[in-house]
Coordinates of N, CA and C in Angstrom, one line a residue:
C1 N 44.4 74.6 22.4 CA 44.3 73.5 23.4 C 42.8 73.2 23.5
L2 N 41.9 74.2 23.6 CA 40.5 73.9 23.7 C 40.0 73.3 22.5
V3 N 40.4 73.7 21.3 CA 40.0 73.0 20.1 C 40.4 71.6 20.0
A4 N 41.6 71.3 20.5 CA 42.1 69.9 20.5 C 41.2 69.0 21.4
M5 N 40.9 69.6 22.6 CA 40.1 68.8 23.5 C 38.7 68.5 23.0
S6 N 38.1 69.5 22.3 CA 36.8 69.3 21.7 C 36.8 68.3 20.6
I7 N 37.9 68.3 19.8 CA 38.0 67.2 18.8 C 38.1 65.9 19.4
L8 N 38.9 65.7 20.5 CA 39.1 64.5 21.1 C 37.8 63.9 21.7
G9 N 37.0 64.8 22.3 CA 35.7 64.4 22.9 C 34.7 63.9 21.9
A10 N 34.7 64.6 20.7 CA 33.8 64.2 19.6 C 34.2 62.8 19.2
L11 N 35.5 62.5 19.1 CA 36.0 61.2 18.6 C 35.6 60.1 19.6
I12 N 35.7 60.4 20.9 CA 35.3 59.4 21.9 C 33.8 59.1 21.9
L13 N 33.0 60.2 21.7 CA 31.5 60.0 21.6 C 31.1 59.1 20.4
A14 N 31.8 59.4 19.3 CA 31.5 58.6 18.0 C 31.9 57.2 18.2
A15 N 33.0 56.9 18.9 CA 33.4 55.5 19.1 C 32.4 54.8 20.0
A16 N 31.9 55.5 21.0 CA 30.9 54.9 21.9 C 29.6 54.5 21.2
V17 N 29.2 55.4 20.3 CA 28.0 55.1 19.5 C 28.2 53.8 18.7
L18 N 29.3 53.8 18.0 CA 29.6 52.6 17.1 C 29.7 51.3 18.0
L19 N 30.2 51.4 19.2 CA 30.3 50.2 20.0 C 29.0 49.7 20.4
R20 N 28.0 50.6 20.8 CA 26.7 50.2 21.1 C 26.0 49.6 20.0
Q21 N 26.2 50.1 18.8 CA 25.5 49.5 17.6 C 26.0 48.0 17.3
D22 N 27.4 47.9 17.5 CA 27.9 46.5 17.3 C 27.4 45.6 18.3
C23 N 27.3 46.0 19.6 CA 26.7 45.1 20.6 C 25.3 44.7 20.3
S24 N 24.5 45.7 19.8 CA 23.1 45.4 19.5 C 22.9 44.4 18.4
I25 N 23.8 44.5 17.4 CA 23.8 43.6 16.2 C 24.1 42.2 16.7
V26 N 25.2 42.0 17.6 CA 25.6 40.7 18.1 C 24.5 40.1 18.9
A27 N 23.8 40.9 19.8 CA 22.7 40.4 20.6 C 21.6 40.0 19.7
S28 N 21.2 40.7 18.7 CA 20.1 40.3 17.8 C 20.4 39.0 17.1
E29 N 21.6 38.8 16.6 CA 22.0 37.6 16.0 C 21.9 36.4 16.9
G30 N 22.4 36.7 18.2 CA 22.3 35.6 19.2 C 20.9 35.2 19.5
A31 N 20.0 36.2 19.6 CA 18.6 35.9 19.9 C 18.0 35.1 18.7
A32 N 18.3 35.5 17.5 CA 17.8 34.9 16.3 C 18.2 33.4 16.3
A33 N 19.5 33.2 16.6 CA 20.0 31.8 16.6 C 19.4 31.0 17.6
S34 N 19.1 31.6 18.8 CA 18.4 30.9 19.9 C 17.0 30.5 19.5
T35 N 16.3 31.5 18.9 CA 14.9 31.2 18.4 C 14.9 30.1 17.4
S36 N 15.8 30.1 16.4 CA 15.9 29.1 15.4 C 16.1 27.7 16.0
A37 N 17.0 27.7 17.0 CA 17.3 26.4 17.7 C 16.0 25.9 18.4
D38 N 15.3 26.8 19.1 CA 14.1 26.4 19.8 C 13.0 25.9 18.8
V39 N 12.9 26.5 17.6 CA 11.9 26.1 16.6 C 12.3 24.7 16.1
S40 N 13.6 24.5 15.8 CA 14.0 23.2 15.3 C 13.8 22.1 16.3
A41 N 14.1 22.4 17.6 CA 13.8 21.4 18.7 C 12.4 21.1 18.8
A42 N 11.5 22.1 18.8 CA 10.1 21.9 18.9 C 9.6 21.1 17.7
S43 N 10.1 21.3 16.5 CA 9.7 20.5 15.3 C 10.0 19.1 15.5
K44 N 11.2 18.8 16.1 CA 11.7 17.4 16.3 C 10.7 16.7 17.3
V45 N 10.3 17.5 18.4 CA 9.4 16.9 19.4 C 8.1 16.6 18.7
R46 N 7.5 17.5 17.9 CA 6.3 17.2 17.2 C 6.4 16.1 16.3
G47 N 7.5 16.0 15.6 CA 7.7 14.8 14.7 C 7.7 13.5 15.5
A48 N 8.4 13.5 16.6 CA 8.5 12.3 17.4 C 7.1 11.9 17.9
V49 N 6.3 12.9 18.4 CA 4.9 12.6 18.8 C 4.1 12.0 17.7
G50 N 4.2 12.6 16.5 CA 3.5 12.2 15.3 C 3.8 10.8 15.0
N51 N 5.1 10.4 15.0 CA 5.6 9.1 14.7 C 5.0 8.1 15.7
N52 N 5.1 8.4 17.0 CA 4.5 7.5 18.0 C 3.1 7.3 17.8
A53 N 2.3 8.4 17.4 CA 0.9 8.3 17.2 C 0.6 7.3 16.0
S54 N 1.4 7.4 15.0 CA 1.2 6.5 13.8 C 1.5 5.1 14.2
R55 N 2.5 4.8 15.0 CA 2.8 3.5 15.4 C 1.7 2.9 16.3
T56 N 1.2 3.8 17.2 CA 0.1 3.4 18.0 C -1.1 3.0 17.2
S57 N -1.5 3.9 16.2 CA -2.6 3.6 15.4 C -2.5 2.3 14.6
T58 N -1.3 2.1 14.1 CA -1.1 0.8 13.3 C -1.2 -0.4 14.2
S59 N -0.6 -0.3 15.4 CA -0.7 -1.4 16.4 C -2.2 -1.7 16.7
A60 N -2.9 -0.6 17.0 CA -4.3 -0.7 17.3 C -5.1 -1.4 16.2
T61 N -4.8 -1.1 15.0 CA -5.5 -1.7 13.9 C -5.2 -3.2 13.8
A62 N -3.9 -3.5 14.0 CA -3.5 -4.9 14.0 C -4.2 -5.7 15.1
A63 N -4.3 -5.0 16.3 CA -4.9 -5.7 17.5 C -6.4 -5.9 17.2
D64 N -7.1 -4.9 16.6 CA -8.5 -5.1 16.3 C -8.8 -6.3 15.4
A65 N -7.9 -6.5 14.4 CA -8.1 -7.6 13.5 C -8.0 -9.0 14.2
D66 N -7.2 -9.0 15.3 CA -7.0 -10.3 16.0 C -7.9 -10.4 17.3
S67 N -8.6 -9.3 17.7 CA -9.4 -9.3 18.9 C -10.9 -9.4 18.7
S68 N -11.3 -9.6 17.4 CA -12.7 -9.8 17.2 C -13.0 -10.7 16.0
I69 N -14.2 -11.2 15.9 CA -14.6 -11.9 14.7 C -15.9 -11.4 14.2
T70 N -16.2 -11.7 12.9 CA -17.5 -11.2 12.3 C -18.2 -12.5 11.8
L71 N -19.4 -12.6 12.1 CA -20.2 -13.7 11.6 C -21.1 -13.1 10.5
Q72 N -20.8 -13.6 9.3 CA -21.4 -13.0 8.1 C -22.5 -13.9 7.6
A73 N -23.7 -13.4 7.6 CA -24.9 -14.2 7.2 C -25.7 -13.4 6.2
P74 N -26.6 -14.1 5.4 CA -27.4 -13.4 4.4 C -28.2 -12.2 5.0
L75 N -28.6 -12.3 6.3 CA -29.4 -11.3 6.9 C -28.5 -10.1 7.3
G76 N -27.2 -10.3 7.4 CA -26.3 -9.2 7.9 C -25.2 -9.8 8.8
N77 N -24.4 -8.9 9.2 CA -23.2 -9.3 10.0 C -23.4 -9.1 11.5
I78 N -22.8 -9.9 12.3 CA -22.7 -9.8 13.7 C -21.3 -9.8 14.2
R79 N -20.8 -8.7 14.8 CA -19.4 -8.6 15.2 C -19.3 -8.9 16.7
I80 N -18.3 -9.8 17.0 CA -18.1 -10.2 18.4 C -16.7 -9.9 18.8
R81 N -16.6 -9.1 19.9 CA -15.3 -8.8 20.4 C -14.9 -9.9 21.4
L82 N -13.7 -10.5 21.2 CA -13.2 -11.6 21.9 C -12.8 -11.2 23.3
R83 N -13.0 -12.1 24.3 CA -12.7 -11.8 25.7 C -11.8 -12.9 26.3
P84 N -10.5 -12.8 25.9 CA -9.6 -13.8 26.4 C -9.3 -13.7 27.9
D85 N -9.7 -12.5 28.5 CA -9.6 -12.3 30.0 C -10.6 -13.2 30.7
L86 N -11.6 -13.6 30.1 CA -12.6 -14.5 30.7 C -12.4 -15.9 30.4
S87 N -12.0 -16.2 29.2 CA -11.7 -17.6 28.8 C -10.7 -17.7 27.7
P88 N -9.4 -17.7 28.0 CA -8.4 -17.7 26.9 C -8.4 -18.9 26.1
E89 N -8.8 -20.0 26.7 CA -8.8 -21.3 25.9 C -10.0 -21.3 24.9
S90 N -11.1 -20.7 25.2 CA -12.2 -20.6 24.3 C -11.9 -19.6 23.1
V91 N -11.2 -18.5 23.4 CA -10.8 -17.6 22.4 C -9.8 -18.3 21.5
D92 N -8.8 -19.0 22.0 CA -7.9 -19.8 21.2 C -8.6 -20.7 20.2
Y93 N -9.6 -21.4 20.8 CA -10.4 -22.3 19.9 C -11.1 -21.6 18.8
V94 N -11.7 -20.5 19.1 CA -12.4 -19.7 18.1 C -11.5 -19.2 17.0
R95 N -10.3 -18.7 17.4 CA -9.3 -18.2 16.4 C -8.8 -19.3 15.6
S96 N -8.5 -20.5 16.2 CA -8.0 -21.6 15.4 C -9.1 -22.1 14.4
L97 N -10.3 -22.1 14.8 CA -11.4 -22.5 14.0 C -11.5 -21.6 12.7
V98 N -11.4 -20.3 13.0 CA -11.5 -19.4 11.9 C -10.3 -19.5 10.9
Q99 N -9.1 -19.6 11.5 CA -7.9 -19.7 10.7 C -7.8 -21.0 10.0
S100 N -8.4 -22.1 10.5 CA -8.4 -23.4 9.8 C -9.3 -23.4 8.5
N101 N -10.2 -22.5 8.5 CA -11.2 -22.4 7.3 C -12.0 -23.7 7.2
T102 N -12.3 -24.3 8.4 CA -13.1 -25.6 8.4 C -14.5 -25.4 8.8
C103 N -14.9 -24.1 9.1 CA -16.3 -23.8 9.5 C -17.1 -23.5 8.3
D104 N -18.0 -24.5 7.9 CA -18.8 -24.4 6.7 C -20.2 -24.1 7.0
A105 N -21.0 -23.9 6.0 CA -22.4 -23.5 6.1 C -23.3 -24.6 6.9
R106 N -22.8 -25.8 6.8 CA -23.5 -26.9 7.5 C -23.2 -27.0 9.0
S107 N -22.0 -26.5 9.4 CA -21.5 -26.6 10.7 C -21.6 -25.3 11.5
C108 N -21.6 -24.2 10.9 CA -21.7 -22.9 11.5 C -23.0 -22.2 11.1
R109 N -23.9 -22.1 12.1 CA -25.2 -21.7 11.7 C -26.0 -21.2 12.9
W110 N -27.0 -20.4 12.7 CA -28.0 -20.0 13.8 C -29.1 -21.0 13.7
Y111 N -29.6 -21.5 14.8 CA -30.8 -22.4 14.8 C -31.8 -22.1 15.8
R112 N -31.6 -21.2 16.7 CA -32.6 -20.9 17.8 C -32.7 -19.4 18.0
A113 N -33.9 -18.9 18.0 CA -34.1 -17.5 18.2 C -35.2 -17.2 19.2
E114 N -34.9 -16.8 20.4 CA -35.8 -16.5 21.5 C -36.0 -15.0 21.7
K115 N -37.0 -14.4 21.1 CA -37.2 -12.9 21.2 C -37.7 -12.7 22.7
P116 N -37.1 -11.8 23.4 CA -36.1 -10.8 23.0 C -34.7 -11.1 23.6
G117 N -34.5 -12.4 24.0 CA -33.3 -12.6 24.8 C -32.2 -13.5 24.3
I118 N -32.4 -14.3 23.3 CA -31.3 -15.3 22.9 C -31.3 -15.5 21.4
L119 N -30.1 -15.5 20.9 CA -29.9 -16.0 19.5 C -28.8 -17.1 19.7
Q120 N -29.1 -18.3 19.3 CA -28.2 -19.4 19.5 C -27.8 -20.1 18.2
G121 N -26.5 -20.5 18.2 CA -26.0 -21.2 17.0 C -24.9 -22.2 17.4
I122 N -24.1 -22.6 16.4 CA -23.1 -23.6 16.6 C -21.8 -23.1 15.8
L123 N -20.7 -23.4 16.5 CA -19.4 -23.0 15.9 C -18.5 -24.3 16.0
K124 N -18.3 -24.9 14.8 CA -17.5 -26.1 14.8 C -17.0 -26.4 13.4
S125 N -16.0 -27.3 13.3 CA -15.5 -27.7 12.0 C -16.5 -28.6 11.3
G126 N -16.6 -28.5 10.0 CA -17.6 -29.3 9.2 C -17.2 -30.7 9.1
T127 N -18.1 -31.5 8.6 CA -17.9 -32.9 8.4 C -16.7 -33.3 7.5
D128 N -16.5 -32.5 6.5 CA -15.4 -32.8 5.6 C -14.1 -32.7 6.4
A129 N -14.0 -31.6 7.2 CA -12.8 -31.5 8.0 C -12.6 -32.6 9.0
T130 N -13.7 -33.0 9.6 CA -13.6 -34.1 10.5 C -13.1 -35.4 9.8
D131 N -13.7 -35.7 8.7 CA -13.3 -36.9 8.0 C -11.8 -36.9 7.5
S132 N -11.3 -35.7 7.2 CA -9.9 -35.6 6.8 C -8.9 -35.3 7.9
G133 N -9.4 -35.3 9.1 CA -8.6 -35.1 10.3 C -8.1 -33.6 10.5
R134 N -8.8 -32.7 9.8 CA -8.4 -31.3 10.0 C -9.3 -30.5 11.0
A135 N -10.2 -31.2 11.6 CA -11.2 -30.6 12.5 C -10.5 -30.0 13.7
I136 N -11.0 -28.9 14.2 CA -10.4 -28.3 15.4 C -11.3 -28.8 16.6
P137 N -10.7 -29.5 17.6 CA -11.5 -30.0 18.7 C -11.9 -28.9 19.6
P138 N -13.2 -29.0 20.1 CA -13.7 -27.9 21.1 C -12.8 -27.8 22.3
N139 N -12.8 -26.7 22.9 CA -12.0 -26.4 24.1 C -12.6 -27.1 25.3
P140 N -11.9 -27.9 26.1 CA -12.4 -28.6 27.2 C -12.3 -27.9 28.6
I141 N -11.8 -26.7 28.6 CA -11.5 -26.0 29.8 C -12.6 -24.8 30.0
F142 N -13.2 -24.9 31.2 CA -14.2 -23.9 31.5 C -13.6 -22.5 31.7
G143 N -14.4 -21.5 31.6 CA -13.9 -20.1 31.8 C -13.6 -19.8 33.2
N144 N -13.1 -18.6 33.5 CA -12.6 -18.2 34.8 C -13.8 -17.7 35.6
C145 N -13.8 -18.1 36.9 CA -14.8 -17.6 37.8 C -14.3 -16.3 38.5
P146 N -15.0 -15.2 38.3 CA -14.6 -14.0 39.0 C -14.5 -14.1 40.5
D147 N -13.6 -13.5 41.1 CA -13.4 -13.6 42.6 C -14.6 -13.3 43.4
E148 N -15.4 -12.4 43.0 CA -16.6 -12.0 43.8 C -17.7 -13.0 43.7
Y149 N -17.5 -14.0 42.8 CA -18.6 -15.1 42.8 C -18.1 -16.4 43.2
K150 N -16.9 -16.5 43.7 CA -16.3 -17.9 44.0 C -17.0 -18.5 45.2
N151 N -17.6 -17.8 46.1 CA -18.3 -18.3 47.2 C -19.8 -18.3 47.1
V152 N -20.3 -18.0 45.9 CA -21.8 -18.0 45.6 C -22.3 -19.4 45.2
T153 N -23.3 -19.8 45.9 CA -23.9 -21.1 45.5 C -24.7 -21.0 44.2
Q154 N -24.4 -21.9 43.3 CA -25.1 -21.9 42.0 C -26.4 -22.8 42.1
V155 N -27.4 -22.2 41.5 CA -28.7 -23.0 41.3 C -28.6 -23.7 40.0
C156 N -28.4 -25.0 40.0 CA -28.1 -25.7 38.7 C -29.4 -26.1 38.0
P157 N -29.5 -26.0 36.7 CA -30.6 -26.4 36.0 C -30.6 -28.0 35.8
P158 N -31.7 -28.5 35.4 CA -31.8 -30.0 35.2 C -30.8 -30.5 34.2
H159 N -30.6 -29.8 33.1 CA -29.7 -30.3 32.1 C -28.2 -30.2 32.4
D160 N -27.9 -29.5 33.6 CA -26.5 -29.3 34.0 C -26.5 -29.4 35.5
P161 N -26.8 -30.6 36.1 CA -27.0 -30.7 37.6 C -25.7 -30.4 38.4
H162 N -24.5 -30.5 37.7 CA -23.3 -30.2 38.4 C -22.6 -28.9 38.0
C163 N -23.4 -28.0 37.7 CA -22.9 -26.7 37.2 C -22.0 -26.0 38.3
G164 N -21.2 -25.1 37.8 CA -20.3 -24.4 38.7 C -20.2 -23.0 38.2
C165 N -19.2 -22.2 38.8 CA -19.0 -20.9 38.4 C -18.0 -20.8 37.3
H166 N -18.4 -20.4 36.1 CA -17.4 -20.4 35.0 C -17.3 -19.1 34.3
G167 N -17.9 -18.0 34.9 CA -17.8 -16.7 34.3 C -18.7 -15.7 35.0
P168 N -18.7 -14.5 34.6 CA -19.6 -13.5 35.2 C -21.1 -13.7 34.9
V169 N -21.9 -13.0 35.6 CA -23.3 -13.0 35.2 C -23.4 -12.3 33.9
M170 N -24.1 -12.9 32.9 CA -24.1 -12.4 31.6 C -25.0 -11.1 31.5
V171 N -24.5 -10.1 30.8 CA -25.2 -8.9 30.5 C -25.5 -8.8 29.0
K172 N -26.3 -7.8 28.6 CA -26.7 -7.7 27.2 C -25.4 -7.6 26.3
G173 N -25.4 -8.5 25.3 CA -24.3 -8.5 24.4 C -23.3 -9.6 24.6
D174 N -23.3 -10.2 25.8 CA -22.3 -11.2 26.2 C -22.6 -12.5 25.3
V175 N -21.5 -13.1 25.0 CA -21.5 -14.4 24.1 C -20.8 -15.5 24.9
G176 N -21.5 -16.6 25.1 CA -21.0 -17.7 25.8 C -21.4 -19.1 25.3
W177 N -20.8 -20.1 25.8 CA -21.1 -21.5 25.4 C -22.4 -21.9 26.0
A178 N -23.2 -22.7 25.3 CA -24.5 -23.1 25.8 C -24.5 -24.4 26.5
G179 N -25.5 -24.7 27.3 CA -25.7 -26.1 27.9 C -24.7 -26.5 28.9
G180 N -24.0 -25.5 29.5 CA -23.0 -25.8 30.6 C -21.7 -26.4 30.1
T181 N -21.5 -26.4 28.8 CA -20.2 -26.9 28.3 C -19.1 -25.9 28.4
A182 N -17.9 -26.5 28.4 CA -16.7 -25.6 28.5 C -16.3 -25.0 27.2
G183 N -16.6 -25.7 26.1 CA -16.2 -25.1 24.8 C -17.1 -25.3 23.7
G184 N -18.4 -25.4 24.0 CA -19.4 -25.6 23.0 C -19.4 -27.0 22.3
P185 N -19.7 -27.0 21.1 CA -19.6 -25.9 20.1 C -20.9 -25.0 20.0
D186 N -21.9 -25.4 20.8 CA -23.1 -24.5 20.8 C -22.9 -23.3 21.6
F187 N -23.3 -22.1 21.1 CA -23.1 -20.9 21.8 C -24.3 -20.0 21.6
F188 N -24.3 -18.9 22.3 CA -25.5 -18.0 22.2 C -25.1 -16.6 22.5
V189 N -25.8 -15.6 22.0 CA -25.7 -14.2 22.3 C -26.8 -13.8 23.3
N190 N -26.5 -13.3 24.4 CA -27.5 -12.9 25.4 C -27.9 -11.5 25.0
T191 N -29.2 -11.3 24.8 CA -29.7 -9.9 24.4 C -30.7 -9.4 25.4
H192 N -30.9 -10.0 26.6 CA -31.8 -9.5 27.6 C -31.3 -8.1 28.1
D193 N -32.2 -7.2 28.3 CA -31.8 -5.9 28.7 C -31.2 -5.9 30.1
Q194 N -31.7 -6.8 31.0 CA -31.3 -6.9 32.3 C -30.3 -8.1 32.5
P195 N -29.4 -8.0 33.5 CA -28.4 -9.1 33.7 C -29.1 -10.4 33.9
A196 N -28.6 -11.5 33.3 CA -29.2 -12.8 33.3 C -28.9 -13.5 34.6
V197 N -29.4 -13.0 35.7 CA -29.2 -13.5 37.1 C -29.8 -14.9 37.2
H198 N -30.8 -15.2 36.3 CA -31.4 -16.6 36.4 C -30.5 -17.7 36.1
S199 N -29.4 -17.4 35.3 CA -28.5 -18.4 34.9 C -27.2 -18.3 35.7
G200 N -27.1 -17.4 36.7 CA -26.0 -17.3 37.6 C -24.7 -17.1 36.8
N201 N -23.7 -17.9 37.2 CA -22.3 -17.9 36.6 C -22.0 -19.1 35.9
Q202 N -23.0 -19.8 35.4 CA -22.9 -21.1 34.8 C -22.2 -21.2 33.4
H203 N -22.3 -20.1 32.7 CA -21.8 -20.1 31.3 C -20.4 -19.5 31.2
T204 N -19.6 -20.2 30.3 CA -18.3 -19.7 30.0 C -18.5 -18.6 29.0
V205 N -18.1 -17.4 29.3 CA -18.3 -16.2 28.4 C -16.9 -16.0 27.7
W206 N -17.0 -15.8 26.4 CA -15.8 -15.6 25.6 C -15.8 -14.5 24.6
G207 N -17.0 -13.8 24.6 CA -17.1 -12.7 23.7 C -18.2 -11.7 24.1
H208 N -18.3 -10.6 23.3 CA -19.3 -9.6 23.6 C -19.6 -8.8 22.3
V209 N -20.9 -8.6 22.1 CA -21.4 -7.8 21.0 C -21.7 -6.4 21.6
D210 N -21.0 -5.4 21.2 CA -21.1 -4.1 21.8 C -22.6 -3.6 21.6
V211 N -23.1 -3.1 22.7 CA -24.5 -2.7 22.7 C -24.8 -1.5 21.7
D212 N -23.8 -0.8 21.4 CA -24.0 0.4 20.4 C -23.7 0.0 19.0
D213 N -23.5 -1.3 18.7 CA -23.3 -1.8 17.4 C -24.7 -2.1 16.7
G214 N -25.2 -1.0 16.1 CA -26.6 -1.1 15.6 C -26.7 -2.2 14.5
E215 N -25.7 -2.4 13.7 CA -25.9 -3.4 12.6 C -26.0 -4.8 13.2
S216 N -25.2 -5.1 14.1 CA -25.2 -6.4 14.7 C -26.5 -6.7 15.4
F217 N -27.0 -5.8 16.2 CA -28.3 -6.0 16.8 C -29.5 -6.0 15.9
A218 N -29.4 -5.3 14.8 CA -30.4 -5.3 13.7 C -30.4 -6.7 13.1
T219 N -29.3 -7.3 12.9 CA -29.2 -8.6 12.3 C -29.9 -9.6 13.3
I220 N -29.6 -9.5 14.6 CA -30.2 -10.4 15.6 C -31.7 -10.2 15.5
A221 N -32.2 -9.0 15.4 CA -33.6 -8.8 15.4 C -34.3 -9.4 14.2
K222 N -33.6 -9.4 13.0 CA -34.1 -10.1 11.8 C -34.2 -11.6 12.0
C223 N -33.3 -12.2 12.8 CA -33.4 -13.6 13.0 C -34.6 -13.9 13.9
W224 N -35.0 -13.0 14.8 CA -36.2 -13.2 15.6 C -37.4 -13.3 14.8
E225 N -37.4 -12.6 13.7 CA -38.7 -12.5 12.9 C -38.8 -13.7 11.9
L226 N -37.8 -14.6 11.8 CA -37.9 -15.7 10.9 C -38.9 -16.8 11.4
P227 N -39.5 -17.5 10.6 CA -40.4 -18.6 11.0 C -39.7 -19.5 12.0
S228 N -40.4 -19.9 13.1 CA -39.8 -20.7 14.1 C -40.9 -21.7 14.6
K229 N -40.5 -22.7 15.3 CA -41.4 -23.7 15.9 C -41.0 -24.0 17.3
D230 N -41.9 -24.5 18.1 CA -41.6 -24.9 19.5 C -41.0 -26.2 19.5
S231 N -39.9 -26.4 20.3 CA -39.3 -27.7 20.5 C -38.8 -27.8 21.9
G232 N -39.6 -28.5 22.7 CA -39.3 -28.6 24.2 C -39.2 -27.3 24.9
G233 N -40.1 -26.4 24.5 CA -40.1 -25.1 25.2 C -39.2 -24.1 24.6
M234 N -38.5 -24.4 23.5 CA -37.5 -23.5 22.9 C -38.0 -23.2 21.5
R235 N -37.7 -22.0 21.0 CA -38.1 -21.6 19.7 C -37.0 -21.9 18.7
M236 N -37.2 -22.9 17.9 CA -36.2 -23.3 16.9 C -36.6 -22.8 15.5
L237 N -35.6 -22.3 14.8 CA -35.9 -21.8 13.5 C -36.3 -22.9 12.5
V238 N -37.3 -22.6 11.7 CA -37.7 -23.7 10.7 C -36.6 -24.0 9.8
E239 N -35.8 -23.0 9.4 CA -34.7 -23.2 8.5 C -33.5 -22.5 9.2
D240 N -32.4 -23.2 9.4 CA -31.2 -22.7 10.0 C -30.6 -21.6 9.1
V241 N -29.9 -20.6 9.7 CA -29.3 -19.5 9.0 C -27.8 -19.8 9.0
P242 N -27.2 -20.2 7.9 CA -25.7 -20.4 7.9 C -25.0 -19.1 7.9
F243 N -23.8 -19.1 8.4 CA -22.9 -17.9 8.4 C -21.4 -18.3 8.2
Q244 N -20.7 -17.4 7.7 CA -19.2 -17.6 7.6 C -18.6 -16.7 8.7
V245 N -17.4 -17.2 9.1 CA -16.7 -16.5 10.2 C -15.4 -16.0 9.7
V246 N -15.1 -14.7 9.9 CA -13.8 -14.1 9.5 C -13.2 -13.4 10.7
M247 N -11.9 -13.2 10.8 CA -11.3 -12.5 11.8 C -11.4 -11.0 11.6
G248 N -11.6 -10.3 12.7 CA -11.6 -8.8 12.6 C -13.0 -8.3 12.3
P249 N -13.1 -7.0 12.4 CA -14.4 -6.3 12.1 C -14.6 -6.3 10.6
S250 N -15.9 -6.3 10.2 CA -16.2 -6.3 8.8 C -17.5 -5.5 8.5

């Protein structure tokens, strides 16, 4: 009887050991399956983020091509970031002018260089386009007056006795229409280091040359060194500098 009981106990102990091993194997397989599922899910998340990043990058590139122009001259390029928030109608005019391909060397050119504060030129369709009816008419609508300046009294210059608030006080790099006009075609780049408080809010601002754009400001500096002559207190270039206009950075 004692021998039979000993044999039965040994069999029970062996069965218990086998059961524990089976449970360990099942648990390990379950953990492995769970880990594999987590890795797969993480990979899908990373893939989705990567795809979104790619779409964002592509969209940003497309936006850059439509949100800036480059003036290409023999002396170098000047890149202008468009500001439709300040004058959407002016930006529409500039884009239409570029896309029409009617801005030629006789109509688009730099003609005034005032060191260290102004480089002035003209942006309009050429004579051939005017004669053929393809010219883009200048924009007749002034820029937006910022809320903080709507109650500010403007000190109007003699050439624009009925001036008003058409934009912010220009800072270094700002691009606006000259002579108090709504849509040019004469325009200028303000390069004064300090805000142009002397002209108040009289100019319609429609673009900006980024102050850290070394190439653009180097091109402006080259224009200042060109031969010029006095004309009514303004420094006019002896020879105008023609430029071509293309959409996007270049």
